[in-house]
Every structure is written in C-alpha cells, then in structure tokens.
Coordinates of N, CA and C in Angstrom, one line a residue:
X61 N 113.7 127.7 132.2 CA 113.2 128.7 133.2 C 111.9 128.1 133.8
X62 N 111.7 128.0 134.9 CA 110.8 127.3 135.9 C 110.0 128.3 136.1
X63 N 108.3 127.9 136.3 CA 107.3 128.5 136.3 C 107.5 128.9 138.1
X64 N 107.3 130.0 138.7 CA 107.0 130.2 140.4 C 105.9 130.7 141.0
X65 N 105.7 129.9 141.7 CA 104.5 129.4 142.2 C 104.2 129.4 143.9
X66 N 103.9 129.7 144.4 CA 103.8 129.9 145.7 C 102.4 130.2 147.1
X67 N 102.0 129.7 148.0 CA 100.8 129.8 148.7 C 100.7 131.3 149.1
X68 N 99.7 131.6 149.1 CA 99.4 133.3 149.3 C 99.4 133.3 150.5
X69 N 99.4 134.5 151.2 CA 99.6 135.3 152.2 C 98.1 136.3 151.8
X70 N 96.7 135.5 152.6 CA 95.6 136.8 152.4 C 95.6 138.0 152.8
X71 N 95.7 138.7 152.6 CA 95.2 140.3 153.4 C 94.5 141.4 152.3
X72 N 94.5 142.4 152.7 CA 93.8 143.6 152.2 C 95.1 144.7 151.3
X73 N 95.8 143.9 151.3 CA 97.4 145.0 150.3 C 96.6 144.4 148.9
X74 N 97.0 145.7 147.9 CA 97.3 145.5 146.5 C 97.0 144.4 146.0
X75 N 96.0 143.7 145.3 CA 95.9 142.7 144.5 C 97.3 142.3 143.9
X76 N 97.5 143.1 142.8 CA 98.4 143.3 142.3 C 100.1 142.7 142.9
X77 N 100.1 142.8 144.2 CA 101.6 142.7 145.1 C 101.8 140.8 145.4
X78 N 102.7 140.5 145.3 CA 103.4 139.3 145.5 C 102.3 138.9 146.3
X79 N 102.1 138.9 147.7 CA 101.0 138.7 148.8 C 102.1 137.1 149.2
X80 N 103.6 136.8 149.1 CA 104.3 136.1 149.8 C 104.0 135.9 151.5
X81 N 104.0 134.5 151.8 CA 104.0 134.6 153.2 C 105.3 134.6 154.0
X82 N 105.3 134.9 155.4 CA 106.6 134.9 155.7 C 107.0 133.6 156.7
X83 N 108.3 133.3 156.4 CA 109.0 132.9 155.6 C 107.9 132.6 153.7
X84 N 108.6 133.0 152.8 CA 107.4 132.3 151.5 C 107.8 130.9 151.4
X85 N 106.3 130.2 150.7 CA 106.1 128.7 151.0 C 105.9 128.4 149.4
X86 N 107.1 128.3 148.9 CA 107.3 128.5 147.7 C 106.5 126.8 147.1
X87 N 105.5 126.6 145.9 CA 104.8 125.3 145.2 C 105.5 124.8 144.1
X88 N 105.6 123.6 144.5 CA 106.2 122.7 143.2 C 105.5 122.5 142.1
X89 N 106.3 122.3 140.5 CA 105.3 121.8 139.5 C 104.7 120.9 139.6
X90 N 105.4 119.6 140.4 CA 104.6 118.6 140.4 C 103.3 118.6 141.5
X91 N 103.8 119.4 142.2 CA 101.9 120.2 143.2 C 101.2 120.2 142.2
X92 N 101.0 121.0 141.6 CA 100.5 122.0 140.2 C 100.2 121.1 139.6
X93 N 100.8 120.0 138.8 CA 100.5 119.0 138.0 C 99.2 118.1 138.5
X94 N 99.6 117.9 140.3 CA 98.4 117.1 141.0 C 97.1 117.6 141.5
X95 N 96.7 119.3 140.8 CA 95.9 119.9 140.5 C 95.3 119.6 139.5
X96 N 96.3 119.6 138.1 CA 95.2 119.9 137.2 C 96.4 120.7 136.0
X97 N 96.7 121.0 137.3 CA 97.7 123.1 135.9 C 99.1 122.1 135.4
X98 N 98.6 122.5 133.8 CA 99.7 122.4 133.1 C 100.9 123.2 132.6
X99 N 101.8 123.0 132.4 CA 103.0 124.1 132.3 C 104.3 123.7 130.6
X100 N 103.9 124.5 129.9 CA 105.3 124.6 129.4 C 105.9 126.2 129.0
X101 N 107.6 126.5 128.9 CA 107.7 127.1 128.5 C 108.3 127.5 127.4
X102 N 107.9 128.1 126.2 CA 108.5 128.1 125.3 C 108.8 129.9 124.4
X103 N 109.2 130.1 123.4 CA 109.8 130.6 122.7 C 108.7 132.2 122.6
X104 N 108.7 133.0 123.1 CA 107.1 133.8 122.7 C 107.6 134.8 121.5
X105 N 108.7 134.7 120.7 CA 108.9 135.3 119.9 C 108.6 134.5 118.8
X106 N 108.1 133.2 118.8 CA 108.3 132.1 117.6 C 106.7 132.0 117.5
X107 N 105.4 132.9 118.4 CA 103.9 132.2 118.6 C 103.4 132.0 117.6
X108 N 104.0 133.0 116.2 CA 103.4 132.7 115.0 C 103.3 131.5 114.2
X109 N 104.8 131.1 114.3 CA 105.1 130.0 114.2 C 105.8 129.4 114.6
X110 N 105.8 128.6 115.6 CA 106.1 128.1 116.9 C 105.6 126.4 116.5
X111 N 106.8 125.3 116.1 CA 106.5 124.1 116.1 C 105.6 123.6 117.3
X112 N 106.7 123.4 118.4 CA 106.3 123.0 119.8 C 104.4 123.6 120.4
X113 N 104.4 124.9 119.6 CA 103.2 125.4 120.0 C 102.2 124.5 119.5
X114 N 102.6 124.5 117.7 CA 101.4 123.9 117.1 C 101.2 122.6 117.9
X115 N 102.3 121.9 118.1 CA 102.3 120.6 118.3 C 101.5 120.4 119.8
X116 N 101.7 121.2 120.5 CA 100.3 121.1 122.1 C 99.1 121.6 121.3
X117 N 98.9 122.1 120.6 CA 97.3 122.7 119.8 C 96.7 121.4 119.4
X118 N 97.8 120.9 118.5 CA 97.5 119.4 118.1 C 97.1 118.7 118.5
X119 N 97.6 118.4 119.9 CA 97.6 117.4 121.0 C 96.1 117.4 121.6
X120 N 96.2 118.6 122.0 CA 94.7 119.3 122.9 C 93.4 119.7 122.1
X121 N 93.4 119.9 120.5 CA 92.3 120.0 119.9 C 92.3 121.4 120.2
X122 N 93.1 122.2 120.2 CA 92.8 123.8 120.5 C 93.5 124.4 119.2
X123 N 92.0 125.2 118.6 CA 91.7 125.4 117.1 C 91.6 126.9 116.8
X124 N 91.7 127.7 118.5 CA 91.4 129.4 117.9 C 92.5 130.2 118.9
X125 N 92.6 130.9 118.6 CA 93.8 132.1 119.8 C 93.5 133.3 119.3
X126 N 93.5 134.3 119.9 CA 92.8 135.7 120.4 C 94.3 136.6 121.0
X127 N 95.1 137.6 120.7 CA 95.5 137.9 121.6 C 94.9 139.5 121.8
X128 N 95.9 140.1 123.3 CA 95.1 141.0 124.1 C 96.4 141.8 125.0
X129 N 95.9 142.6 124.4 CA 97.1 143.5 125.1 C 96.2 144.1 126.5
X130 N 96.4 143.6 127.5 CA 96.1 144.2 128.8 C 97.0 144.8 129.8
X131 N 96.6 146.6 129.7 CA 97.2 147.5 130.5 C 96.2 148.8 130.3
X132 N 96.5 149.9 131.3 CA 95.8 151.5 131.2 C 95.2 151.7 130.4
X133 N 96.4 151.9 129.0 CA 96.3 152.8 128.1 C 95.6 152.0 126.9
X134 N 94.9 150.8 127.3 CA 94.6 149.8 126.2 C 93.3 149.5 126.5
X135 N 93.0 149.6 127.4 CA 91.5 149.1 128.3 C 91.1 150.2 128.9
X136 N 89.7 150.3 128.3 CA 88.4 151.4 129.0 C 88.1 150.7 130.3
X137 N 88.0 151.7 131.1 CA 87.9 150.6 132.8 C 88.6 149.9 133.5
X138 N 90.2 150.7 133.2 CA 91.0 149.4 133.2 C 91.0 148.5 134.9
X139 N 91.0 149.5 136.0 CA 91.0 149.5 137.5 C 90.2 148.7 137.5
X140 N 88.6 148.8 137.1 CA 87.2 147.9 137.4 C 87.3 146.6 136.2
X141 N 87.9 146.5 135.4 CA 87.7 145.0 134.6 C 88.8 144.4 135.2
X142 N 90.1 144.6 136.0 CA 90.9 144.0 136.9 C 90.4 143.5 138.1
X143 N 89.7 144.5 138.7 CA 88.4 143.7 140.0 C 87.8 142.4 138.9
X144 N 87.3 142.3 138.6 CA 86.1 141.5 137.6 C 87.0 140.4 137.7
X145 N 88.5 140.8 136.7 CA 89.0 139.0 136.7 C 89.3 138.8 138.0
X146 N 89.7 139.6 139.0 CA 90.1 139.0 140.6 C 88.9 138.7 141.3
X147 N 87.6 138.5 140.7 CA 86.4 137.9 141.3 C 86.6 135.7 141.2
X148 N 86.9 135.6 142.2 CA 87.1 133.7 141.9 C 85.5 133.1 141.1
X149 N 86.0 132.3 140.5 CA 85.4 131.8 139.1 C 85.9 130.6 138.6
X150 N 84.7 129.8 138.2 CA 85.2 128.3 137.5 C 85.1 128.8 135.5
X151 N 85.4 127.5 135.2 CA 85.0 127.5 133.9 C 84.4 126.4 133.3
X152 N 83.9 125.5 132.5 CA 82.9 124.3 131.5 C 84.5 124.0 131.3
X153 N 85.2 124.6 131.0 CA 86.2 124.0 129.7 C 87.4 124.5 130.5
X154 N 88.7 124.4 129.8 CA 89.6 124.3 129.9 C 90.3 125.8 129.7
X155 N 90.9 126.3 130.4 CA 91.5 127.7 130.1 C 92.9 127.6 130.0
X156 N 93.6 128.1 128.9 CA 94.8 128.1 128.3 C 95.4 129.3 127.8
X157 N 96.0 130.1 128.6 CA 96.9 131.5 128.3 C 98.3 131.5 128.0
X158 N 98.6 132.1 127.4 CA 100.3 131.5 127.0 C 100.6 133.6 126.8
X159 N 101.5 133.8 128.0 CA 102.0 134.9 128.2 C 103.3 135.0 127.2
X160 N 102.8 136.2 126.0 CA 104.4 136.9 125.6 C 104.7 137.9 125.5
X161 N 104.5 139.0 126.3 CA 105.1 139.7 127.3 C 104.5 140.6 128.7
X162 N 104.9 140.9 129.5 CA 104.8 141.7 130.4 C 104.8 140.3 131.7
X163 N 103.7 140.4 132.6 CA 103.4 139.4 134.3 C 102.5 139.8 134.0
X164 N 102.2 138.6 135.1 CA 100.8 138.7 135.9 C 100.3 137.4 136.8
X165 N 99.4 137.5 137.1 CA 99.2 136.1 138.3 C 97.9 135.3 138.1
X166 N 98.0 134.1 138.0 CA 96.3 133.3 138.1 C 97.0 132.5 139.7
X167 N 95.7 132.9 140.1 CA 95.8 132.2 141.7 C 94.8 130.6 141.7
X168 N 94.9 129.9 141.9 CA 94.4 128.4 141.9 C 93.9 128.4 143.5
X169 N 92.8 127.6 143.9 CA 92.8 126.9 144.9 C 93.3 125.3 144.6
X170 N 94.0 124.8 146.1 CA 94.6 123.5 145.9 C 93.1 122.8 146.8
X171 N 93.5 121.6 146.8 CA 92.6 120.3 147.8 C 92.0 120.9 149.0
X172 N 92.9 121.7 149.7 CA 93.2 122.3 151.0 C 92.7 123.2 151.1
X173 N 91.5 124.1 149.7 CA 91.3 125.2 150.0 C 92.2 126.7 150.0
X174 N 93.3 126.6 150.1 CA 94.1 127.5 150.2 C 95.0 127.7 148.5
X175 N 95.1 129.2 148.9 CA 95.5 129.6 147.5 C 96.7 129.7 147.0
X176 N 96.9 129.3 146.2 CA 97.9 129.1 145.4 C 98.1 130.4 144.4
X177 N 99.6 131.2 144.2 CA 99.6 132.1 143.2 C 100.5 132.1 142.1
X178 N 100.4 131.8 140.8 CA 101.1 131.7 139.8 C 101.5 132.6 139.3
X179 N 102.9 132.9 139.0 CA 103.5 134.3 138.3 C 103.6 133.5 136.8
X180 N 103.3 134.4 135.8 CA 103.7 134.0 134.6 C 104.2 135.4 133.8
X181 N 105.3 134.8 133.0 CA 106.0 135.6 132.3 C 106.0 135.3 131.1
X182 N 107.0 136.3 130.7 CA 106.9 135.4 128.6 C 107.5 134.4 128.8
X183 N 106.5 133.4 127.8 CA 107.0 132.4 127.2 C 106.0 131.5 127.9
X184 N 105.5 131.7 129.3 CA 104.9 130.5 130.0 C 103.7 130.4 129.0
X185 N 103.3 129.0 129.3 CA 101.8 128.8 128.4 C 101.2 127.9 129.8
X186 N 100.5 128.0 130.9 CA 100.1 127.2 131.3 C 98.2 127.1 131.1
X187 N 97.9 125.8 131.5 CA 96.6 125.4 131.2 C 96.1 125.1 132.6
X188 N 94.6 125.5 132.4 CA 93.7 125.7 134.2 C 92.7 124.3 133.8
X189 N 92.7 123.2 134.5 CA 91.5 122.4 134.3 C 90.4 122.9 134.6
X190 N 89.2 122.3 133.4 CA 87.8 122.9 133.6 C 87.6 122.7 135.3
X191 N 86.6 123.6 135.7 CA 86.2 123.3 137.4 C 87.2 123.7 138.2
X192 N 88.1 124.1 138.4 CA 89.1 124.5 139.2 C 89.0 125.7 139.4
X193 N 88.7 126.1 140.8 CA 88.7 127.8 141.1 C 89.8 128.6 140.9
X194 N 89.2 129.8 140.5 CA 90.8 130.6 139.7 C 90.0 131.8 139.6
X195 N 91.3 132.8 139.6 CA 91.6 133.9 139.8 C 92.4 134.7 139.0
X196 N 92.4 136.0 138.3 CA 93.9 136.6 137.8 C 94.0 137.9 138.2
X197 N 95.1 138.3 138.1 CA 95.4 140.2 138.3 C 96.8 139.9 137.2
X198 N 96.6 141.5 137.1 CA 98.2 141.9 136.8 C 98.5 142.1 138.3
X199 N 100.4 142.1 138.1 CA 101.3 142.4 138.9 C 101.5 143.8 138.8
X200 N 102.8 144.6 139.3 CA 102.1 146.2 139.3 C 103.1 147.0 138.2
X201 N 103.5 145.9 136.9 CA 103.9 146.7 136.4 C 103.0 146.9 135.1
X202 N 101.7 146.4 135.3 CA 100.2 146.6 134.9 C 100.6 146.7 133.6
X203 N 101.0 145.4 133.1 CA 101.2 145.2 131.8 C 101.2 143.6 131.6
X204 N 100.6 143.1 130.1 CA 100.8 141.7 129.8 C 100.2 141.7 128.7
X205 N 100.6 140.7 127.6 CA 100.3 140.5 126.1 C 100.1 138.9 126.7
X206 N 99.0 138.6 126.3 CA 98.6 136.9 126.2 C 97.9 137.0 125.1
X207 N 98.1 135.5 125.0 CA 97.5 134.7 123.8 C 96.5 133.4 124.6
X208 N 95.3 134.1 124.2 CA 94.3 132.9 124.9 C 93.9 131.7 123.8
X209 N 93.9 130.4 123.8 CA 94.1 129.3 123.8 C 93.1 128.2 123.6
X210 N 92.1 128.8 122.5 CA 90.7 127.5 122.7 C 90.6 126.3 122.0
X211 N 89.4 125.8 122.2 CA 89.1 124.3 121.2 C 87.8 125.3 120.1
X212 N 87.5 126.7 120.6 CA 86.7 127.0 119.3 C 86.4 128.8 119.7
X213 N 86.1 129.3 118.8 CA 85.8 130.7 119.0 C 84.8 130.8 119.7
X214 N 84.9 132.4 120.4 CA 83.8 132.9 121.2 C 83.5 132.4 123.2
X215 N 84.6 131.2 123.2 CA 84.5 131.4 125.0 C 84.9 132.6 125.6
X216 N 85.9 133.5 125.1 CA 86.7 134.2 125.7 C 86.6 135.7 125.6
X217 N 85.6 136.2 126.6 CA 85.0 137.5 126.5 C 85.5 137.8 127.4
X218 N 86.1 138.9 127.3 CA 86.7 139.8 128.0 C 86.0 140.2 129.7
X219 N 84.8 141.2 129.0 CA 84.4 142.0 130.1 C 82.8 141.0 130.3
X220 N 82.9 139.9 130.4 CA 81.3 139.1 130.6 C 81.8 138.9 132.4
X221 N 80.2 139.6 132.8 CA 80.5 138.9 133.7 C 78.6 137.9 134.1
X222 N 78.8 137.1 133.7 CA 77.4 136.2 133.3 C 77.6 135.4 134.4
X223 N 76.6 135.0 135.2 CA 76.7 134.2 136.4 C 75.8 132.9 136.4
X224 N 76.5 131.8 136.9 CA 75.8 130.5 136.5 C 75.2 129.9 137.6
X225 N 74.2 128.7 137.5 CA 73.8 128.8 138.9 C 74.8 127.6 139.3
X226 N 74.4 127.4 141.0 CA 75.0 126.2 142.0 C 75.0 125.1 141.0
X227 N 74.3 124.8 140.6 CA 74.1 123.3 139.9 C 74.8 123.2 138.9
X228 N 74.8 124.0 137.9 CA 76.1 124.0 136.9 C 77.3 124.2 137.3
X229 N 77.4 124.9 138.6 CA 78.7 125.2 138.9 C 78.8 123.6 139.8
X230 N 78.1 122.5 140.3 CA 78.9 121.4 140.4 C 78.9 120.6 139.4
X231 N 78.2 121.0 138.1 CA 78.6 120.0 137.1 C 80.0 120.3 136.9
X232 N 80.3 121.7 137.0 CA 81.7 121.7 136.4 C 82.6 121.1 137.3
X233 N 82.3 121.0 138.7 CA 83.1 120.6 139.9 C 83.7 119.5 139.5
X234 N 82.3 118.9 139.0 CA 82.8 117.0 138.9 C 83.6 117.0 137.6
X235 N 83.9 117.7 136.7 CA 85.0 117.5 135.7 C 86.2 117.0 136.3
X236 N 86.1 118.7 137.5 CA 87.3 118.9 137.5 C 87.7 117.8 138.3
X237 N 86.8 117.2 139.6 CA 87.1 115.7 139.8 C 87.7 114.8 139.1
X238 N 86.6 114.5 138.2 CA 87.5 113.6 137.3 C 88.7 113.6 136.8
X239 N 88.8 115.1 136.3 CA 90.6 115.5 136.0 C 91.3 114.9 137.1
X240 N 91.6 115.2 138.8 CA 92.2 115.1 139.5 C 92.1 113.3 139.8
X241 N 91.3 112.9 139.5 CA 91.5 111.2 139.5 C 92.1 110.4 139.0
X242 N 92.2 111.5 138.0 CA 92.8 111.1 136.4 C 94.5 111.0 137.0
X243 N 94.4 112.2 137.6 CA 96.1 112.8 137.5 C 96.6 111.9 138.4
X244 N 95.7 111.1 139.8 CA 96.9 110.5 140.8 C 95.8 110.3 141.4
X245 N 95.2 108.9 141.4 CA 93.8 108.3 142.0 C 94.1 108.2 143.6
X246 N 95.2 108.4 143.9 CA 95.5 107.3 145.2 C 96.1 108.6 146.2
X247 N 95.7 109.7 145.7 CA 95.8 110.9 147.1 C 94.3 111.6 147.0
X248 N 93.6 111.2 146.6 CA 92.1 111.9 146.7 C 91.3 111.3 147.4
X249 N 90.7 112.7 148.1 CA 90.1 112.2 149.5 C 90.0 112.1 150.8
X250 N 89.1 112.4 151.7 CA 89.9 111.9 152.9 C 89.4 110.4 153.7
X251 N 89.9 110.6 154.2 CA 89.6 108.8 155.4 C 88.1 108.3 155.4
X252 N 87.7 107.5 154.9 CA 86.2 107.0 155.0 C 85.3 108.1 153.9
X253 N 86.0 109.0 153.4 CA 84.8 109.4 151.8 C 85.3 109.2 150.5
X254 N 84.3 108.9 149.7 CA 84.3 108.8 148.0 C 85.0 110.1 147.3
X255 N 85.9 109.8 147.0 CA 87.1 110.6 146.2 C 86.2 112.0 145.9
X256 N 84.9 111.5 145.0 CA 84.2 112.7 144.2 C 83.5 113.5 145.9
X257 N 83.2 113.0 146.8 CA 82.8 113.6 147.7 C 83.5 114.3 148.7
X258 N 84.8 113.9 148.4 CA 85.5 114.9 149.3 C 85.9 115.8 148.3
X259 N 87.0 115.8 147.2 CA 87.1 116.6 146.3 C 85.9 117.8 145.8
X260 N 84.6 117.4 145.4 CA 83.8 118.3 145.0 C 82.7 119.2 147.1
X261 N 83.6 119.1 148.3 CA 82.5 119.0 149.3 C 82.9 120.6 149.7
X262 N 84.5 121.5 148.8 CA 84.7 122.0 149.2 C 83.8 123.5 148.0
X263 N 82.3 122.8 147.3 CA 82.4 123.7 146.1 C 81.3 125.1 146.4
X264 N 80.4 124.3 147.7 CA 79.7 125.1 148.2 C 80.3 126.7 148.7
X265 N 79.4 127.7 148.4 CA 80.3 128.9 149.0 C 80.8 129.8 148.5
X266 N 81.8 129.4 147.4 CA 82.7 130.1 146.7 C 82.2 131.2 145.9
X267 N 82.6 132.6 145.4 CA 81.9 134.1 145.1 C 82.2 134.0 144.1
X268 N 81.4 134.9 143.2 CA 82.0 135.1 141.5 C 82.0 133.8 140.6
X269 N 81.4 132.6 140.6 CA 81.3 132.1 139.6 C 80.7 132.6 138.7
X270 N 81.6 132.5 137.6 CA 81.0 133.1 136.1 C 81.9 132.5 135.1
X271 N 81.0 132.5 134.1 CA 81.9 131.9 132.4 C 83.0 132.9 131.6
X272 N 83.3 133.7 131.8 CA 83.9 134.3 131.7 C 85.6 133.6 131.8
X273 N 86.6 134.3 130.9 CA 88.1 134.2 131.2 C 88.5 134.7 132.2
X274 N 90.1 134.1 132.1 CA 90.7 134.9 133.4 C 90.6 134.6 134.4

C-alpha cells in the first residue's frame, strides 16, 4: 500500500479537508525521499512486537514510543490543540509517527516553498527530518491512534507550545541542509549559490516555530 501524497490547494476551507488542487498534482515517494521524509508500511497490529519495527528502531537509535489516542472524546480542547499542531513548526531532531489507526495529515514544505500534504493511515510509519517545516491536522473523521517514535523520553509534549528564537531556528535549518545534501548533492540550489544558501534562504519568515510535536 503506497503512502499519498500530494501539493495543496491553499485556501480558507476546513483544515481538516483534502485541500486537492484541481486537476490534483498528486507527489511521488521518491519527491518525499529528496526531502528528507521517510516511509515504510508495515503491520500496525504486530507494534508490540513487530520484527521489521524493532529492526528501523535499531537502525535509527530510537529507544522510547508514547502512544496517543487523538480525537473529541479523548482530548480537553480538542478544536484549539488541533489549531496548535496546524501552527508550521520545525524540530532539533527527527520526528517519527507511525499511525495504527484512524488519518490524518503532516503537510511538509518542499525546496519550492510550496506545500506538500501527506495522508497517513494504519500502518504508515513515516519519519520528518530535523529542520523541515511541518504541519499536522486530523482529516474529518477526527480520529488517529499514533505511536510517536524517539531516540529518548520527554521530546514529545503534546500541548507545548514553547517558541524558539530565529537563530536556533537556523541552526536547525542547516541540519536539515545537510540532510538534503546527504540525500542527492547534485539538485540543491540554484544557478551561482552555495547549496546551504539557497536551501536555508527560504527560512526567514516562517509562523509558529516551536519544539513541540506534530
């Protein structure tokens, strides 16, 4: 089952709603890959014990998981902590959610500025490189069980909304540089600038950076 992925359609409807453009301009994994976002899907009835799971934990040094039932009847505030995660936001580190049951969406900015929206279902586990602008909502059937994904307890607070300054937020920029250099050196950039200077020129600006999940 293939993760779907697709460029948004901005407007003022429903967070929550597809936000498809018309005709939709549907994103490939290997786009996604030349971001940063990692993807597998696996078994979400096996998370307890789940070879394949351990075996990316392994891989990645990720030592703690947290799950979270997010919907109405589960969450005090649930309307206003859904604004909160749709506030765009980087991270220091690496963000890893592995959905096993219900949707929902993390929206990515690509190179281009323009947003990218990821639907995830059970089973998907995908991973956000540190520095990468991101975003989440539920979809509208305002339900999802994730399993969050760390290298140690305590990054992943729900309702923080802690704000960092410009300067840390381009330290984290230049991770995320480095990620993308990592991934495919020879498309970063544009005509006559330094990879890190075009890649981090787009960091100025951006609302809601905070440490926070989601």
């Amino acid at each position: 089952m293939a993760l779907e992925a697709w460029f948004m359609q901005e407007n003022d409807d429903d967070q929550r709603f597809p936000h498809h453009k018309n005709p939709p301009e549907y994103v490939s994994l290997e786009h996604l890959a030349n971001l940063g976002v990692l993807y597998w899907h696996l078994d979400p009835e096996k998370y307890e014990n789940d070879p394949e799971l351990e075996k990316i934990r392994q891989a990645r040094g990720y030592s703690y998981m947290d799950l979270l039932d997010l919907c109405p009847e589960k969450v005090e505030n649930y309307e206003q902590k859904l604004k909160n995660f749709y506030t765009e936001h980087i991270h220091a580190d690496e963000e890893i959610r592995y959905c096993l049951a219900g949707s929902g969406y993390f929206d990515v900015r690509d190179k281009d500025d323009r947003w990218i929206r990821i639907l995830i279902k059970a089973g998907d586990l995908i991973v956000l490189p540190a520095g990468i602008y991101h975003r989440f909502t539920l979809d509208t059937s305002n339900y999802i069980k994730r399993n969050a994904i760390e290298d140690a307890i305590g990054f992943t607070i729900e309702n923080s909304t802690c704000f960092i300054s410009e300067a840390l937020c381009d330290v984290f920029m230049l991770r995320y540089v480095k990620c993308l250099i990592a991934v495919d050196e020879t498309v970063r950039g544009r005509a006559g600038m330094d990879p890190i200077q075009s890649a981090a020129g787009g960091s100025s600006g951006k609302k809601g950076v905070h440490q926070d999940h989601d």
